[in-house]
Amino acid sequence: MARALFITGTDTGCGKTIVTATLARALALRGVDVGVAKPFASGLDPEAPGLDSDIFFLQKAANLQESLDEVCPARFRLPLAPANAAPLEKKIVDVRSVLETMKRYVTKHRVTLIEGIGGAAVPLTRSYLVSDFVRDLGMACLVVARSALGTISHTVLTVEHLSNRGVPVHGIVFNRLQSGALTLAEEVGPPLAAQIANVQDFGMLPFVPSGDPHTERLPNLEDLPVACPAIERLVNSLMSE
């Protein structure tokens, strides 16, 4: 049976692409037929996204070369939420069409990972959010959160928002955006955030040194922590359902 998981975040730059790529690569290295998609993307050339763009990075992590219109149908040049980018670029966000494209795509692979744009409440139109899109896809959602100070509030608010929109939350994974030893906030914040939000805590991804969250530089594939405990738990959760 095909399985699908939507990956959203507490905000922009929390590490959704790193988590999605690492999980996709871990599955692919285990011989699992895994598909990856990013239905909405902004801040790129809609006609010719750079090879360093998120969607090509995700495809490379999963060892795929699929049609751009199939895996990333709604693309915008401006680095804004689709609800703002679309009118400025004289485009219309056809949510129904993107939903149908994604529903067809998830039937192609044994496991499909769909990465969202920004956080769970990013507006795709003036009245339709990422969380509405996940609900209408009928998928469970993995929340990616920063590991640092502030993650408790961000995580709890994101989970409550998703629950209020009727989206089941598969769990949370925390992503480190800095090197060195864990800070006290990183040691005590994530477990408490998961406890208060009452969802499964898959653990923490280690900092990936070849990436740069400040410049949005993506890491080298070989540096993705495919064998870290958090990814192992996520893989097992997907394969055991």
C-alpha positions as a printed Julia matrix, in Angstrom:
241×3 Matrix{Float64}:
  0.0    0.0     0.0
  1.31   3.46   -0.9
  2.09   5.74    2.02
  2.44   9.52    2.02
  3.61  12.11    4.51
  3.41  15.89    4.28
  6.33  17.78    5.83
  5.64  21.25    7.16
  7.48  23.51    9.56
  7.07  25.95   12.39
  8.37  28.69   10.1
 10.54  29.44    7.08
 14.13  28.26    7.35
 13.55  25.67   10.08
 15.0   22.87    7.95
 12.07  21.23    6.13
 14.12  20.59    2.99
 17.01  19.08    4.98
 14.65  16.75    6.85
 12.72  15.8     3.7
 15.89  15.14    1.7
 17.5   13.16    4.5
 14.42  11.01    4.99
 14.06  10.48    1.23
 17.71   9.5     0.87
 17.54   7.16    3.87
 14.54   5.39    2.33
 16.15   5.23   -1.12
 19.36   3.78    0.32
 17.24   1.04    1.89
 15.8    0.18   -1.5
 12.42   1.8    -0.88
 10.64   3.33   -3.88
 10.27   6.88   -2.56
  8.86   9.91   -4.34
  9.38  13.55   -3.36
  7.41  16.64   -4.32
  7.17  20.32   -3.4
  3.85  21.51   -4.85
  4.44  25.22   -4.13
  7.8   26.96   -4.43
  8.81  30.62   -4.55
 11.99  32.6    -5.03
 13.07  30.81   -8.2
 12.84  31.07  -11.96
  9.47  29.41  -12.69
 10.57  28.27  -16.13
 14.09  27.14  -15.28
 14.74  26.67  -11.55
 18.41  26.41  -10.71
 19.92  22.99  -10.15
 20.52  24.12   -6.56
 16.81  24.71   -5.93
 14.95  22.75   -3.25
 12.97  20.59   -5.67
 16.01  19.43   -7.65
 17.84  18.76   -4.39
 14.95  16.61   -3.18
 14.79  14.72   -6.46
 18.54  14.1    -6.35
 18.31  12.83   -2.77
 15.7   10.27   -3.87
 17.61   9.35   -7.07
 14.8   10.64   -9.25
 14.46  12.75  -12.4
 10.78  13.53  -12.77
  8.84  16.19  -14.61
  8.99  19.58  -12.89
  5.29  20.17  -13.55
  4.53  16.88  -11.84
  6.55  17.44   -8.66
  6.48  21.25   -8.36
  3.49  22.55  -10.33
  3.07  25.98   -8.66
  6.27  28.03   -9.0
  6.81  31.74   -8.33
  9.71  34.09   -8.99
  9.18  36.32   -5.96
 10.32  34.97   -2.55
  6.87  35.46   -1.02
  3.9   33.42    0.08
  1.91  32.27   -2.97
 -1.04  34.45   -1.93
  1.2   37.51   -2.36
  3.47  36.32   -5.16
  0.69  35.21   -7.51
 -1.12  38.57   -7.99
  2.18  40.43   -8.3
  3.22  38.02  -11.04
 -0.26  38.11  -12.62
 -0.85  34.45  -11.87
 -3.68  32.51  -10.3
 -3.09  29.85   -7.65
 -5.17  26.95   -8.94
 -5.39  24.95   -5.73
 -7.73  22.35   -7.19
 -5.32  21.59  -10.04
 -2.32  21.3    -7.68
 -4.31  19.0    -5.39
 -5.17  16.7    -8.29
 -1.55  16.69   -9.44
 -0.36  15.64   -5.98
 -3.07  13.01   -5.58
 -1.96  11.42   -8.86
  1.7   11.64   -7.89
  1.35   9.77   -4.59
  0.09   6.7    -6.48
  3.41   6.35   -8.32
  5.65   5.42   -5.39
  5.52   3.16   -2.36
  6.3    6.12   -0.09
  5.82   9.78   -1.01
  7.16  12.78    0.88
  5.58  16.14    0.09
  7.31  19.25    1.4
  5.27  22.35    2.08
  6.22  25.98    1.62
  7.15  27.96    4.73
  5.11  27.2     7.85
  1.78  25.46    8.29
 -0.26  28.69    8.12
  1.36  30.16    4.99
 -1.45  31.46    2.73
 -1.67  29.86   -0.69
 -4.57  32.18   -1.51
 -6.23  34.92    0.55
 -8.49  32.33    2.19
 -6.66  29.01    1.85
 -3.61  27.97    3.89
 -1.0   25.23    3.66
 -2.86  23.44    6.46
 -6.04  23.47    4.35
 -4.07  21.94    1.48
 -2.78  19.12    3.72
 -6.28  18.43    5.02
 -7.67  18.25    1.5
 -4.88  15.88    0.48
 -5.95  13.64    3.34
 -2.41  13.22    4.68
 -0.79  13.17    8.07
  1.79  15.86    8.71
  5.31  15.78   10.1
  6.28  19.04   11.8
  9.88  20.25   11.52
 10.92  22.65   14.28
 14.1   24.45   15.22
 15.9   22.97   18.21
 16.87  26.35   19.7
 15.26  28.65   22.23
 11.71  29.57   21.25
 10.81  26.19   19.82
  8.28  25.38   22.56
  5.88  28.16   21.61
  6.4   27.73   17.86
  5.86  23.97   18.04
  2.78  24.07   20.25
  1.15  26.78   18.12
  1.86  24.86   14.9
  0.46  21.58   16.21
 -2.65  23.29   17.6
 -3.21  25.06   14.29
 -2.94  21.82   12.33
 -5.26  20.01   14.72
 -7.8   22.82   14.49
 -7.7   22.51   10.69
 -8.36  18.78   10.87
 -4.84  17.62   10.02
 -3.48  14.58   11.89
  0.07  15.17   13.15
  2.44  12.22   12.63
  4.97  13.75   15.0
  7.74  16.3    15.37
 11.41  16.28   14.41
 13.74  18.99   15.66
 16.52  20.35   13.47
 19.78  21.85   14.68
 20.87  25.04   12.93
 24.16  25.45   14.74
 27.22  23.35   15.55
 28.79  22.56   18.9
 27.39  21.08   22.08
 23.68  21.29   22.76
 22.65  24.41   24.61
 20.55  24.09   27.74
 17.55  25.34   25.75
 18.1   22.56   23.18
 18.33  19.92   25.89
 15.13  20.83   27.7
 13.01  22.68   25.08
 12.22  20.04   22.43
 11.06  17.29   24.84
  8.79  19.73   26.66
  7.43  21.08   23.35
  6.47  17.56   22.24
  4.96  16.79   25.63
  2.8   19.91   25.68
  1.77  19.42   22.05
  0.99  15.76   22.88
  2.59  14.34   19.72
  5.39  11.89   19.06
  8.91  13.27   19.3
 11.14  11.6    16.7
 14.23  13.35   18.03
 16.78  15.8    16.69
 18.72  16.01   13.44
 22.34  16.98   13.96
 23.72  20.15   12.41
 24.8   19.62    8.78
 28.07  21.58    8.38
 28.02  21.86    4.58
 24.65  23.65    4.62
 24.05  27.25    5.6
 20.58  28.17    6.92
 21.38  31.89    6.68
 22.13  31.84    2.94
 19.79  28.87    2.26
 22.73  26.95    0.83
 21.82  23.28    0.64
 24.25  20.68    1.98
 26.14  17.99    0.14
 24.11  14.79   -0.19
 26.86  12.75    1.47
 26.61  14.98    4.54
 22.93  14.25    5.15
 22.59  12.38    8.48
 20.74   9.39    7.03
 21.7    7.08    9.89
 20.91   9.39   12.81
 18.39   8.07   15.38
 15.67  10.57   14.42
 15.71   9.47   10.77
 15.85   5.8    11.75
 12.72   6.3    13.86
 10.96   8.12   11.02
 11.85   5.4     8.51
 10.6    2.7    10.87
  7.37   4.6    11.51
  6.67   4.84    7.78
  7.56   1.25    6.99
  5.65  -0.27    9.89
  2.28   1.39    9.19
